[in-house]
Short mmCIF file of C-alpha atoms in Angstrom, two decimals:
data_model
loop_
_atom_site.label_atom_id
_atom_site.label_comp_id
_atom_site.label_asym_id
_atom_site.label_seq_id
_atom_site.Cartn_x
_atom_site.Cartn_y
_atom_site.Cartn_z
CA MET A 76 19.99 4.47 -11.40
CA SER A 77 20.80 7.61 -13.39
CA ILE A 78 19.92 9.74 -10.34
CA VAL A 79 22.58 7.84 -8.36
CA ARG A 80 25.12 8.30 -11.14
CA GLN A 81 24.46 12.03 -11.29
CA HIS A 82 23.97 12.89 -7.59
CA ASP A 83 25.07 10.09 -5.23
CA LYS A 84 23.52 7.18 -3.36
CA PRO A 85 20.23 7.78 -1.50
CA ASP A 86 20.55 8.67 2.19
CA THR A 87 16.93 8.27 3.27
CA PHE A 88 14.16 5.87 2.29
CA ILE A 89 10.62 6.83 3.32
CA THR A 90 7.45 4.79 2.94
CA PHE A 91 4.32 6.95 3.21
CA THR A 92 1.20 4.82 3.61
CA CYS A 93 -2.44 5.78 3.34
CA ASN A 94 -4.05 5.06 6.69
CA PRO A 95 -7.51 3.49 6.33
CA GLU A 96 -8.37 5.00 9.73
CA TRP A 97 -7.95 8.62 8.59
CA PRO A 98 -11.44 10.11 9.11
CA LYS A 99 -11.82 11.28 5.51
CA ILE A 100 -10.71 7.87 4.22
CA LYS A 101 -12.97 6.03 6.64
CA SER A 102 -16.01 7.98 5.45
CA ALA A 103 -15.07 7.36 1.80
CA CYS A 104 -14.25 3.65 1.97
CA HIS A 105 -16.28 2.93 -1.16
CA ARG A 106 -14.94 5.97 -3.03
CA PRO A 107 -11.41 5.24 -4.25
CA ASP A 108 -11.32 8.61 -6.00
CA LEU A 109 -11.72 10.41 -2.66
CA SER A 110 -9.21 8.12 -0.95
CA CYS A 111 -6.64 8.96 -3.63
CA ARG A 112 -7.39 12.66 -3.33
CA VAL A 113 -6.90 12.65 0.46
CA PHE A 114 -3.67 10.66 0.08
CA GLN A 115 -2.39 13.09 -2.56
CA LEU A 116 -3.11 16.09 -0.31
CA LYS A 117 -1.24 14.52 2.60
CA TYR A 118 1.60 13.36 0.33
CA THR A 119 1.96 16.87 -1.12
CA ALA A 120 2.07 18.33 2.40
CA LEU A 121 4.78 15.81 3.40
CA MET A 122 6.89 16.59 0.34
CA ASP A 123 6.45 20.33 0.96
CA ASP A 124 7.76 19.83 4.51
CA ILE A 125 10.72 17.80 3.24
CA LEU A 126 11.69 19.81 0.15
CA LYS A 127 10.65 23.40 0.88
CA LYS A 128 10.69 23.60 4.68
CA GLU A 129 13.72 21.28 4.79
CA ILE A 130 12.66 19.54 8.00
CA LEU A 131 15.29 16.84 7.39
CA GLY A 132 17.88 19.20 5.92
CA THR A 133 18.67 20.24 2.36
CA VAL A 134 17.64 17.66 -0.22
CA LYS A 135 19.94 17.59 -3.25
CA ALA A 136 17.76 15.19 -5.29
CA HIS A 137 14.79 12.93 -4.77
CA THR A 138 12.63 10.38 -6.52
CA ALA A 139 9.30 8.88 -5.54
CA ASN A 140 6.92 6.19 -6.71
CA THR A 141 3.28 5.76 -5.70
CA GLU A 142 1.66 2.35 -5.94
CA PHE A 143 -1.45 0.64 -4.61
CA GLN A 144 -1.67 -2.04 -1.95
CA LYS A 145 -3.89 -5.11 -2.27
CA ARG A 146 -6.70 -3.31 -0.46
CA GLY A 147 -6.54 -0.54 -3.06
CA LEU A 148 -4.99 2.11 -0.81
CA PRO A 149 -2.05 4.09 -2.19
CA HIS A 150 1.40 4.28 -0.66
CA ALA A 151 4.56 6.03 -1.79
CA HIS A 152 8.24 5.09 -1.69
CA ILE A 153 10.49 8.14 -1.48
CA LEU A 154 14.28 8.24 -1.86
CA LEU A 155 16.14 11.33 -0.70
CA ILE A 156 19.70 12.28 -1.57
CA MET A 157 20.79 14.83 0.99
CA ASP A 158 23.24 17.68 0.64
CA ARG A 159 26.63 16.68 2.11
CA GLU A 160 26.18 18.77 5.26
CA HIS A 161 22.84 17.09 6.04
CA GLU A 162 23.72 13.45 5.39
CA PRO A 163 22.83 11.24 8.38
CA ILE A 164 26.25 9.76 9.19
CA THR A 165 25.84 8.13 12.60
CA PRO A 166 23.13 6.01 14.24
CA ALA A 167 22.60 8.80 16.80
CA ILE A 168 21.74 11.27 14.04
CA ILE A 169 19.38 8.77 12.44
CA ASP A 170 17.69 8.18 15.82
CA GLU A 171 17.02 11.93 16.04
CA ILE A 172 15.11 11.74 12.75
CA VAL A 173 13.32 8.39 12.94
CA SER A 174 10.59 7.69 15.41
CA SER A 175 7.66 5.38 15.61
CA GLU A 176 5.03 5.67 18.27
CA ILE A 177 1.31 5.47 18.79
CA PRO A 178 0.03 8.67 20.42
CA ASP A 179 -1.80 8.37 23.72
CA ARG A 180 -5.57 8.25 23.12
CA ASN A 181 -6.33 10.51 26.13
CA LYS A 182 -3.49 13.04 25.77
CA ASN A 183 -3.65 13.45 21.97
CA PRO A 184 -6.99 12.19 20.65
CA LEU A 185 -6.56 13.99 17.32
CA LEU A 186 -3.11 12.46 16.73
CA TYR A 187 -4.38 9.07 17.89
CA GLN A 188 -6.87 9.06 14.99
#
């Protein structure tokens, strides 16, 4: 709560989940150390995109927590506090950021994995 007191309320909540179908995870299903390593690499790349490349805008402050699901796979909860000029203020702006889709197996086989 001290981050809220110092910076403001969070604008964005992200859940980043380890996908058991990622090829490197699939081949290491009995190696939790490798699963955690792959997750950490992908998590670091995501945070680099968010914080350094500013794909969502300028982040004023953030906090994150990684925990493990019942199946032993890690997932992270990320809270972002955006700079005033990049706060998502309308549903239309949020719809530009948020998307959920399953890529077409034939058009994008790599993304489908």
